CSV table of C-alpha atoms and ligand atoms in Angstrom, one decimal:
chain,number,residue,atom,x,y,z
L,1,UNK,CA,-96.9,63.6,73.6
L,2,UNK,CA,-100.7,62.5,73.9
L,3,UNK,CA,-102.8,62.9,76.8
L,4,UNK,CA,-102.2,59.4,77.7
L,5,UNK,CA,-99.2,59.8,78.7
L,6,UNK,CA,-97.9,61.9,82.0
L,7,UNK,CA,-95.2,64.4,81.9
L,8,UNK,CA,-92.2,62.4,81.7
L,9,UNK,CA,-93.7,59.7,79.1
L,10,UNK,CA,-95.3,57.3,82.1
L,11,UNK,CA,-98.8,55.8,80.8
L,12,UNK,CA,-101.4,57.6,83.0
L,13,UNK,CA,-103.6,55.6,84.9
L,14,UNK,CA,-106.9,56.6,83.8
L,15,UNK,CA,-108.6,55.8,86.7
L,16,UNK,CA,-107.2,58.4,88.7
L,17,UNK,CA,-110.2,61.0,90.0
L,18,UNK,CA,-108.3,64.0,88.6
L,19,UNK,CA,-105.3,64.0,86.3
L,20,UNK,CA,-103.7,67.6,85.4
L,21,UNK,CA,-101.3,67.6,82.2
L,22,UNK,CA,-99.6,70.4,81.0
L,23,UNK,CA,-98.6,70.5,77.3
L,24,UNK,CA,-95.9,73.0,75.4
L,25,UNK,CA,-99.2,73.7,73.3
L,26,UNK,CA,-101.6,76.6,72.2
L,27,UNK,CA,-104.8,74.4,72.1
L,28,UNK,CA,-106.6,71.1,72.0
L,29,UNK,CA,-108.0,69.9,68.6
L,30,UNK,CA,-110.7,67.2,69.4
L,31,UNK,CA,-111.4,64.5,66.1
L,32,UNK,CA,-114.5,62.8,66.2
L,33,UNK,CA,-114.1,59.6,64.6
L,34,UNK,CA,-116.6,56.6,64.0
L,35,UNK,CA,-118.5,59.2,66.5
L,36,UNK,CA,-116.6,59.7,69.6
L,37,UNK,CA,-114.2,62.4,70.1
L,38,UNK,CA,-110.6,61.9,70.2
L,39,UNK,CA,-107.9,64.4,71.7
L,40,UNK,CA,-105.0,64.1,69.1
L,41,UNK,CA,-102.6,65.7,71.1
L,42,UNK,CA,-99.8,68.7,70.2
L,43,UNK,CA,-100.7,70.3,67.0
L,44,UNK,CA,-97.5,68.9,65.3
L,45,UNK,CA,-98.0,65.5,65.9
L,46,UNK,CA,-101.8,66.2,64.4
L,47,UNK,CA,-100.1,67.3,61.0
L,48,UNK,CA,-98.2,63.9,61.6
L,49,UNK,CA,-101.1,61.6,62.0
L,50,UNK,CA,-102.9,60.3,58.9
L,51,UNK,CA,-106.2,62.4,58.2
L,52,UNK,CA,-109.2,60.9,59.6
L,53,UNK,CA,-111.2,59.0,56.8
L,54,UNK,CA,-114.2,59.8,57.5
L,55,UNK,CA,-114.2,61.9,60.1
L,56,UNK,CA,-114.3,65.3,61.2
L,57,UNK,CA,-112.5,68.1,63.7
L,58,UNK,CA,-113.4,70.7,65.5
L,59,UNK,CA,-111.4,73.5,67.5
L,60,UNK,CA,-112.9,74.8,71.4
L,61,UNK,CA,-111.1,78.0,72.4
L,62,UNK,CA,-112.0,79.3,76.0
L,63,UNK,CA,-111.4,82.4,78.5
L,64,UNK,CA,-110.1,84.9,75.6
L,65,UNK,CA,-111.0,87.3,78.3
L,66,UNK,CA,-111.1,90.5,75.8
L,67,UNK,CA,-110.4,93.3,78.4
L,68,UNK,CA,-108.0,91.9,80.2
L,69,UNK,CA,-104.5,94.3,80.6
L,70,UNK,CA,-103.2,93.5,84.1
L,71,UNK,CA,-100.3,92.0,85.0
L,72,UNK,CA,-100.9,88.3,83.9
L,73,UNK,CA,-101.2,89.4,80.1
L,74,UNK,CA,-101.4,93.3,79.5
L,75,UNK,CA,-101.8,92.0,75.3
L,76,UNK,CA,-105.3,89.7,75.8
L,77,UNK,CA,-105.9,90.7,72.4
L,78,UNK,CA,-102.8,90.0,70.6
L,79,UNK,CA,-102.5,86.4,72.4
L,80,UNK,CA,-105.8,86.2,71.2
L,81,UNK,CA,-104.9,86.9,67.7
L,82,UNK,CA,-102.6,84.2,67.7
L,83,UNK,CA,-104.2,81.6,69.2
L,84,UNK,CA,-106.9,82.1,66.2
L,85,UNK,CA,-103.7,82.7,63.8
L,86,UNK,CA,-102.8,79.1,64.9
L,87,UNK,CA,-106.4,77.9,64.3
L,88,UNK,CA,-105.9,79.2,61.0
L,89,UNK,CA,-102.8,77.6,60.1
L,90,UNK,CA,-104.2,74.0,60.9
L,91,UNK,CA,-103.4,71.3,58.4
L,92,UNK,CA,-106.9,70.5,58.6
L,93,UNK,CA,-109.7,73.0,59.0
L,94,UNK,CA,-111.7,72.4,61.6
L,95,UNK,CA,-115.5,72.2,60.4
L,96,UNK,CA,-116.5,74.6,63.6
L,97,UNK,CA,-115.2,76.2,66.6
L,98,UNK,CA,-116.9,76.5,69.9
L,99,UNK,CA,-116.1,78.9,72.3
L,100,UNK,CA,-116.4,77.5,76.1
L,101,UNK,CA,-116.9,81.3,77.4
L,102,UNK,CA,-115.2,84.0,79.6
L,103,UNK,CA,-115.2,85.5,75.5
L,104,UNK,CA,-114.5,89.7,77.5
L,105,UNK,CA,-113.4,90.4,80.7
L,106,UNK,CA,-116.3,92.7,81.4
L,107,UNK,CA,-119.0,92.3,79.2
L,108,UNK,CA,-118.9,96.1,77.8
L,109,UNK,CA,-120.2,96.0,74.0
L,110,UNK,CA,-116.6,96.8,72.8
L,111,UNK,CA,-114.6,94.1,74.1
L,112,UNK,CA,-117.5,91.7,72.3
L,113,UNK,CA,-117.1,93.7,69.1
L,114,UNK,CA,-113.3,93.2,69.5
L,115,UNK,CA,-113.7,89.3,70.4
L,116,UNK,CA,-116.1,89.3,67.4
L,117,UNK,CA,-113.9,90.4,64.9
L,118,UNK,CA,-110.5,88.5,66.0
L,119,UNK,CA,-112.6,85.3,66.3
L,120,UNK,CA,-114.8,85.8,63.2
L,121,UNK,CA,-112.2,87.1,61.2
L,122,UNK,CA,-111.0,83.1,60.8
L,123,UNK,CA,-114.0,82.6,58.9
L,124,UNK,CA,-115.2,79.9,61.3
L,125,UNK,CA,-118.8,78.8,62.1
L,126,UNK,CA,-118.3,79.3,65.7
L,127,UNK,CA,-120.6,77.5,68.5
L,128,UNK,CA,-120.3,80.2,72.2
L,129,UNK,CA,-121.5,79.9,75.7
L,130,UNK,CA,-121.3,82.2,78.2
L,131,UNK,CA,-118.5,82.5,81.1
L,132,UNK,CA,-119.7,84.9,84.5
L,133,UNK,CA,-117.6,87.6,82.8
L,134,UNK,CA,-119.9,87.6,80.0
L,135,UNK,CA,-123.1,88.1,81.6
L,136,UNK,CA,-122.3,90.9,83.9
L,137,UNK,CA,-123.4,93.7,81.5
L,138,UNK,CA,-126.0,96.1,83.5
L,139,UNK,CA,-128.6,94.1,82.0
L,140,UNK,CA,-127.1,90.8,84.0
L,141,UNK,CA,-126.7,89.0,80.9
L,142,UNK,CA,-128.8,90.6,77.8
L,143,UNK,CA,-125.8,91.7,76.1
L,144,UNK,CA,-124.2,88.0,75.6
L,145,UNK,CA,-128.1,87.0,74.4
L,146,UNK,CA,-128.6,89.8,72.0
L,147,UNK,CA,-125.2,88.6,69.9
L,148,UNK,CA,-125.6,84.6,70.9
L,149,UNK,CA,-128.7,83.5,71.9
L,150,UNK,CA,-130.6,83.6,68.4
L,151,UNK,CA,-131.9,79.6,68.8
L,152,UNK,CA,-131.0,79.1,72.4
L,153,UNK,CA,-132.8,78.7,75.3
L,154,UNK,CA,-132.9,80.3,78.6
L,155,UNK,CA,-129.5,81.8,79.6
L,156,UNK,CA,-128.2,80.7,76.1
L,157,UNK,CA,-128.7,76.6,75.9
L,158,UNK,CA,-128.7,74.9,72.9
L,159,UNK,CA,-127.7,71.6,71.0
L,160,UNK,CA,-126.6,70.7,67.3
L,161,UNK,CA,-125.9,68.1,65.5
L,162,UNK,CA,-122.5,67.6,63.2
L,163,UNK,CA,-122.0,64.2,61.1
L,164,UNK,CA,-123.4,62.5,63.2
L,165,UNK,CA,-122.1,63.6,66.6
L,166,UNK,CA,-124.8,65.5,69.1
L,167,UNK,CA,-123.4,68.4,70.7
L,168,UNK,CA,-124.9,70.3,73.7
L,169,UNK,CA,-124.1,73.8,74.9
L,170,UNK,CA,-125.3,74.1,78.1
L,171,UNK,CA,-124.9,77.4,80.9
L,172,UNK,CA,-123.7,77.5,84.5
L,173,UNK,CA,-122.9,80.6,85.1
L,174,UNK,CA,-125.9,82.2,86.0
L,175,UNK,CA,-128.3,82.5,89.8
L,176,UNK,CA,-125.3,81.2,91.5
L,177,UNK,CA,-126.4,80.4,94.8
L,178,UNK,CA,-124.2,81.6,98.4
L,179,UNK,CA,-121.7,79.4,99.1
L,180,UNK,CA,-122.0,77.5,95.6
L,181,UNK,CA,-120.2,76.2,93.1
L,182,UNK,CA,-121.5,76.5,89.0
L,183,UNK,CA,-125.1,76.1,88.7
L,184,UNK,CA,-127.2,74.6,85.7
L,185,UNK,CA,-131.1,75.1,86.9
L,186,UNK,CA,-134.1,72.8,86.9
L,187,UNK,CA,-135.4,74.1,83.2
L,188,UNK,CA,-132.3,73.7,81.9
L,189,UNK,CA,-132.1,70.3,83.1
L,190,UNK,CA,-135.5,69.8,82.0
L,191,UNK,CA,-134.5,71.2,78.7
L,192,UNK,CA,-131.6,68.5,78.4
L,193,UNK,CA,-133.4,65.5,80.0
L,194,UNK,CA,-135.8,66.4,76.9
L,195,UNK,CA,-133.6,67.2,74.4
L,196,UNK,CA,-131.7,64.1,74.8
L,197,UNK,CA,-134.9,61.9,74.5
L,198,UNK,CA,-134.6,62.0,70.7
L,199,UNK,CA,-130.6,60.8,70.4
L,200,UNK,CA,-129.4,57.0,70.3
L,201,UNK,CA,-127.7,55.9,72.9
L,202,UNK,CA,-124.7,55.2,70.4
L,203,UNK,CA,-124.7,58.5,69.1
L,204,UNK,CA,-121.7,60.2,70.2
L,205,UNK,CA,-122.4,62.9,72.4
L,206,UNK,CA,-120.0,65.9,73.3
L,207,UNK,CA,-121.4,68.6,76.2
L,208,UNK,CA,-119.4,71.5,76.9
L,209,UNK,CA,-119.9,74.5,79.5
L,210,UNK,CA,-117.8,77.3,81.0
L,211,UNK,CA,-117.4,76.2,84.5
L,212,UNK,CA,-115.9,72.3,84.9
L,213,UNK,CA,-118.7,69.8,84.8
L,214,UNK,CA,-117.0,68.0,87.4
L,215,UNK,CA,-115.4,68.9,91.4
L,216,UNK,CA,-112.0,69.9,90.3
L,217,UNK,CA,-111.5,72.4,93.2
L,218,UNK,CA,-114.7,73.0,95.4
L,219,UNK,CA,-112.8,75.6,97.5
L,220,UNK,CA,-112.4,78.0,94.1
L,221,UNK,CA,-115.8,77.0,93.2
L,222,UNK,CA,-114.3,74.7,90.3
L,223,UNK,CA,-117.2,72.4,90.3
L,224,UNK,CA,-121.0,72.5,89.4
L,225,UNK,CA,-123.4,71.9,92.2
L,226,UNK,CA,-125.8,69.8,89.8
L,227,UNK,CA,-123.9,68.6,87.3
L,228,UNK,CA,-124.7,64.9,88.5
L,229,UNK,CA,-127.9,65.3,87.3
L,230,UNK,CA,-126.8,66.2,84.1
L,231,UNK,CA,-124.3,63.6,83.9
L,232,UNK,CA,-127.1,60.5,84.8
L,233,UNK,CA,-129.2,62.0,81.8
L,234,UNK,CA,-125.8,61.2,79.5
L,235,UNK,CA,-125.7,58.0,81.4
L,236,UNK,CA,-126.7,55.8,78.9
L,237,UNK,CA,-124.8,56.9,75.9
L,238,UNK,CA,-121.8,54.9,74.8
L,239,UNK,CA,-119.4,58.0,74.6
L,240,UNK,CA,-119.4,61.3,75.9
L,241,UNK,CA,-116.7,63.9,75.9
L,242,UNK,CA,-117.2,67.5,78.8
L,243,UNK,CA,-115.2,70.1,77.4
L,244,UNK,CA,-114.7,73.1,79.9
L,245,UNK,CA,-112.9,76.2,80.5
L,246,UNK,CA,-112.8,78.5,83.9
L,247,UNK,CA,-109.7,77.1,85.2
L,248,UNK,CA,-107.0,78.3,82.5
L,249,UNK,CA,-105.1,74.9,82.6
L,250,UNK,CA,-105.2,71.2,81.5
L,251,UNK,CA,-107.0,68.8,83.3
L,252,UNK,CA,-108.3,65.7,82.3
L,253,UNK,CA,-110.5,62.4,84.0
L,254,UNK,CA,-111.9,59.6,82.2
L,255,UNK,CA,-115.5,58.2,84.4
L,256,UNK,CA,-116.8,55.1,82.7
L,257,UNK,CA,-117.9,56.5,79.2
L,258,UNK,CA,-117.2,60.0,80.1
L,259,UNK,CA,-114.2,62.1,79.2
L,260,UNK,CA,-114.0,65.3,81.2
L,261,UNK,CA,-111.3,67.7,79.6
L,262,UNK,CA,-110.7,71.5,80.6
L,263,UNK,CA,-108.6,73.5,77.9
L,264,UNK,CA,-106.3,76.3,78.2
L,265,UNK,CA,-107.2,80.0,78.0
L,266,UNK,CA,-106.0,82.3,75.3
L,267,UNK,CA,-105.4,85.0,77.7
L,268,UNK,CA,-103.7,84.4,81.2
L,269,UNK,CA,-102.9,80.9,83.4
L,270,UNK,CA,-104.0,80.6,86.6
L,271,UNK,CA,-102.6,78.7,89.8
L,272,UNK,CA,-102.8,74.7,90.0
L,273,UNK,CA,-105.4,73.8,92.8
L,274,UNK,CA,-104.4,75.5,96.2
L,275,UNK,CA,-100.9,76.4,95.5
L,276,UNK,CA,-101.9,80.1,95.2
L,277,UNK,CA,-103.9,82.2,98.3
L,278,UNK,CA,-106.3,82.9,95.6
L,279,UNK,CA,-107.2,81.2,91.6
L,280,UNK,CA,-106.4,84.8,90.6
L,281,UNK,CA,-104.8,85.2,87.3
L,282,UNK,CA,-101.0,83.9,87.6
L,283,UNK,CA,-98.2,86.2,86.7
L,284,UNK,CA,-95.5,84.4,85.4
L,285,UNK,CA,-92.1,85.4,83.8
L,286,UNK,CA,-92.5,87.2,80.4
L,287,UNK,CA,-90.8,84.1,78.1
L,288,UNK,CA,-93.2,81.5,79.9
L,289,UNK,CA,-96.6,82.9,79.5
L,290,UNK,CA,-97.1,81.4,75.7
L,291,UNK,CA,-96.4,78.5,76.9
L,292,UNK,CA,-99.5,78.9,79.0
L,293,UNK,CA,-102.3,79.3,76.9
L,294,UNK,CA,-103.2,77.5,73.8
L,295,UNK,CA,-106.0,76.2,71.7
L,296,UNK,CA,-107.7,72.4,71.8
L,297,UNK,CA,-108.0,70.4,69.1
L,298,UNK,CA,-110.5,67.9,68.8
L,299,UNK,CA,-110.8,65.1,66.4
L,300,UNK,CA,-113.7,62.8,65.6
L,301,UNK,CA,-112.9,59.3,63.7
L,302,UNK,CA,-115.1,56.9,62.1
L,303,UNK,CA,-115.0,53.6,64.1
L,304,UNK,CA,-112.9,54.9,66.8
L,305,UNK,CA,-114.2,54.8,70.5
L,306,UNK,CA,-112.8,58.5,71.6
L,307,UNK,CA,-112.6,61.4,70.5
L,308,UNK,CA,-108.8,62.7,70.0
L,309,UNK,CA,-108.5,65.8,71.8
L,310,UNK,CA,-105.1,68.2,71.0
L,311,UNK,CA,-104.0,70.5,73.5
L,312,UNK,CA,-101.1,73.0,72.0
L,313,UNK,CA,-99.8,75.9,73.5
L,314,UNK,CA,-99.1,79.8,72.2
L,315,UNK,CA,-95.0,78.8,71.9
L,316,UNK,CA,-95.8,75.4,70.0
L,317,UNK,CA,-94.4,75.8,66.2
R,1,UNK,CA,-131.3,106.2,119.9
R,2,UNK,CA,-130.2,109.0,117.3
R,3,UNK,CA,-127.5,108.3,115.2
R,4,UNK,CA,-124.2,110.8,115.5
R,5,UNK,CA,-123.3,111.2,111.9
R,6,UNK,CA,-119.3,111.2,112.8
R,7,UNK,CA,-117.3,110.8,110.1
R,8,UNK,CA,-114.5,107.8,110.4
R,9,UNK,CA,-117.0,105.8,113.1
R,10,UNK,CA,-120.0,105.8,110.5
R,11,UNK,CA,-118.0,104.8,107.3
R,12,UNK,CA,-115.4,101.8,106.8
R,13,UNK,CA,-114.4,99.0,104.3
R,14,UNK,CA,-114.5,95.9,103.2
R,15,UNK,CA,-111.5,94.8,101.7
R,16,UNK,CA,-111.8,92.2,98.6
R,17,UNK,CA,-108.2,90.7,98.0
R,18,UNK,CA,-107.4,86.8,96.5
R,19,UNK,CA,-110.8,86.0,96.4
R,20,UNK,CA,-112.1,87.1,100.4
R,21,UNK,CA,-113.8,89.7,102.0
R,22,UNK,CA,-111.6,91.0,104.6
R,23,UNK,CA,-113.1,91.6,107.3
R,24,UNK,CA,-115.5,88.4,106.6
R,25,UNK,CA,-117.4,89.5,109.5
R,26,UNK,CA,-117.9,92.9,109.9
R,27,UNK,CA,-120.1,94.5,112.7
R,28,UNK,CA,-121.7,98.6,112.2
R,29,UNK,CA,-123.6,100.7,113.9
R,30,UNK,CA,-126.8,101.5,111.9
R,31,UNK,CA,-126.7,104.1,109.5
R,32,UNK,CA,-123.0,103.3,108.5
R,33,UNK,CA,-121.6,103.5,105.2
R,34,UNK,CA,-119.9,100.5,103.8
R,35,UNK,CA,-117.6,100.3,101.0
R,36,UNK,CA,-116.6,97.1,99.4
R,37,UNK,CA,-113.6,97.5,97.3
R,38,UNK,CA,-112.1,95.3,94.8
R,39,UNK,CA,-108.1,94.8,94.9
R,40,UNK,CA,-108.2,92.1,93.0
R,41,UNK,CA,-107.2,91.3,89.1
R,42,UNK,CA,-110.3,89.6,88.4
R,43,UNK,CA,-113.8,91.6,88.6
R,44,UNK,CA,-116.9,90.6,91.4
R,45,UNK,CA,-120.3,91.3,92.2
R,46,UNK,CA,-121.4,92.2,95.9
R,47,UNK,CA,-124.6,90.9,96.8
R,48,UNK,CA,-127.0,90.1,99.9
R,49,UNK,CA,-128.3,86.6,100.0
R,50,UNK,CA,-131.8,88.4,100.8
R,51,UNK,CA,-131.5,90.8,97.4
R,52,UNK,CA,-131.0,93.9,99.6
R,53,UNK,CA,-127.9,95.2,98.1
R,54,UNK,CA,-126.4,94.4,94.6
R,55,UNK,CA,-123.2,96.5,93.4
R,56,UNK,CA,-122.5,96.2,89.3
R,57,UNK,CA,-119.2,94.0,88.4
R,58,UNK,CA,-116.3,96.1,89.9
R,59,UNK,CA,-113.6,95.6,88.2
R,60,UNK,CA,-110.3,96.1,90.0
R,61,UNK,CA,-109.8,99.6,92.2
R,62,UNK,CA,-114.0,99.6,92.0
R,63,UNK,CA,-115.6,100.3,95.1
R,64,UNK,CA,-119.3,100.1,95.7
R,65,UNK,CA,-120.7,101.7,98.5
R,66,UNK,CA,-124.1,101.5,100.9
R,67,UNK,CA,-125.9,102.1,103.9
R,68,UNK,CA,-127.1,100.1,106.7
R,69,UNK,CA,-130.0,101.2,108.0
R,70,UNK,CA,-131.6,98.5,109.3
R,71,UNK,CA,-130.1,96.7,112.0
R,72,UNK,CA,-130.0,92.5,111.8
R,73,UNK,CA,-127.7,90.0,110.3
R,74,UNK,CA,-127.1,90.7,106.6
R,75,UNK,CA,-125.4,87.5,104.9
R,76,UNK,CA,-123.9,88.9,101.4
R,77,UNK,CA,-121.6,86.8,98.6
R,78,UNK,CA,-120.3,87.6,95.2
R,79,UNK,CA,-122.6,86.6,92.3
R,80,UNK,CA,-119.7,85.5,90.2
R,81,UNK,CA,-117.7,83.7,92.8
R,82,UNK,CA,-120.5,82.4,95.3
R,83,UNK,CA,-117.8,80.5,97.3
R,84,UNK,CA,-116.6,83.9,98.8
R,85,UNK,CA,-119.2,84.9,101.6
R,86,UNK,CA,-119.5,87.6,104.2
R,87,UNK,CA,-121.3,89.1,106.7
R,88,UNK,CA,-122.3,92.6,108.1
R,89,UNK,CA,-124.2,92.7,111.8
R,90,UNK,CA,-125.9,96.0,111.9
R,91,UNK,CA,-126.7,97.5,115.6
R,92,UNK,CA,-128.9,100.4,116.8
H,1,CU,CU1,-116.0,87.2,92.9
């Protein structure tokens, strides 16, 4: 099963505005190959696929929610602990991790030592940005910044560069505004529209942020109020790949050379779009909820077009 | 006018449950004590659009509490969920 295909093994038309899949896996494992990230799919059939030549993956985890114990998932930490156990088991190492935020549930310096140690304890350079739940320390936000923002800007922006591919971090979870949706700022767009000056247009570029770069569900506030501006400044680059977290499930749309991809959390699903009262955290029977979260697996190939992004799932093998 | 400090007509709630303040609209006499509570499973932040009030993150079975003692329109949201908005109308 890629993300190509639809539930029952239809093509997808990837010109639909919004495309939800749901995989039986624990992440999505993105390859970036000849410089544009690829989604490869369930884990398994990444152990399947020939090794990427010269190319390279990379792992984004999201919404590990340390803190958590109600209903949805009283053991955050344990399903935690296995989403980074499957990380670790991987084929292929990924050469980094990134973390697309939500990392506690309350931003209290325990549940960040505790996220610390499960997520460090893979050994794993790992790349963070901040969900709201991890700027709402009494300090509004100083907590994240003292442990992640050593070389970021601002509320904790920053870009990178990996063989070849330019990655940017970038924040919109902070000065919501009433009645809004996610909110990146005019510095930090100033920041990008200058930080982006110095990259080709056929570099490869992959973005990623808590809150969905893109209106999934305006009525939840899944959305970002100025992420069109942000998206124009990424306009003229051959390939670019959103990766997103927030809404605890799969979605996927492809826009000209953009790939917008949300990914699983590690701690509790929530609701598809408006078939809940609320995008509270989802209580499901006990045997399903592994089947729920996951990991994302992303690979990049030399020569390829796109990256290949891997969703798997907690109950994958 | 003076205010009678009677307990049960100078205090009441705000409900937050899936995501909305319940009552959205809310209307006090001045000098009443309002208390937001959280029944939800995910934390939120109340806060006035004009910075008046700001509670910390209650997480679920919080409550955060203040008084009105100015009367006028007071617009409020939560800071980590800006679509959910409210509003309390304070009267002498
Ligand atoms: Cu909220």
């Amino acid at each position: 099963m890629t993300h190509h295909r639809g539930s029952n093994g239809e093509p997808v038309d990837r010109r639909h505005a919004l495309e939800c899949m749901i995989w039986a896996g624990t992440g999505v494992l993105w390859t970036v190959s000849g410089g544009v990230p690829v989604s490869l799919g369930l884990l398994g059939e990444a152990k399947a696929a020939e090794a990427p030549s010269a190319g390279f993956t990379f792992l984004q985890i999201s919404d590990s929610h340390i803190g958590f114990d109600k209903a949805a998932n009283p053991h955050a930490v344990d399903t935690l602990k296995e989403a980074i156990g499957k990380v670790q088991a991987l084929p292929e190492k990924p050469s980094f991790l990134i973390h697309t935020g939500d990392i506690t549930h309350l931003s209290t310096a325990s549940q960040f030592d505790t996220a610390a140690q499960i997520i460090g304890g893979a050994g794993f350079d790992v790349h963070y940005v901040p969900g709201e739940h991890d700027i709402i320390d009494e300090n509004n936000g100083r907590a994240y910044l003292e442990r992640y923002g050593a070389g970021a800007r601002g509320a904790g922006w920053y870009s990178f560069d990996q063989n070849g591919v330019h990655f940017v971090g970038l924040v919109n979870v902070v000065n919501l505004k009433a009645g809004g949706l996610g909110n990146l700022g005019a510095d930090q767009l100033a920041w990008l529209a200058d930080d982006l000056k110095a990259v080709s247009a056929s570099t490869p570029v992959v973005v990623f942020a808590h809150i969905p770069l893109w209106a999934i569900y305006p009525e939840w506030g899944w959305g970002t109020d100025d992420a069109a501006q942000a998206l124009a400044l990424l306009k003229r680059f051959g390939s670019v790949t959103v990766l997103n977290g927030h809404i605890h499930q799969i979605m996927q749309k492809v826009e000209g050379n953009v790939t917008f991809h949300t990914a699983l959390s590690t701690a509790f699903p929530q609701p598809a779009p408006g078939t809940a009262p609320s995008p509270g955290p989802m209580t499901v029977p006990p045997g399903q909820l592994r089947n729920l979260l996951g990991i994302t697996n992303v690979a990049v190939e030399r020569g390829r077009e796109e990256l290949a992004i891997i969703d798997s799932t907690l109950a994958g093998s | 006018m003076a205010q009678t400090p009677l307990r049960g007509a100078d205090a009441t709630r705000v409900k937050i449950e899936n995501f909305t303040f319940t009552p959205t609209a809310l209307t006090v006499k001045v000098g009443t004590v309002v208390t937001f509570e959280n029944d939800d499973d995910i934390p939120h932040i109340v806060v006035a659009s004009d910075g008046s009030f700001r509670s910390k993150a209650l997480d679920t079975g919080d409550g955060y509490t203040f008084t009105f003692t100015k009367s006028g329109d007071f617009p409020y949201f939560c800071a980590l969920h800006p679509h959910m908005q409210g509003t309390i109308t304070v009267i002498p």
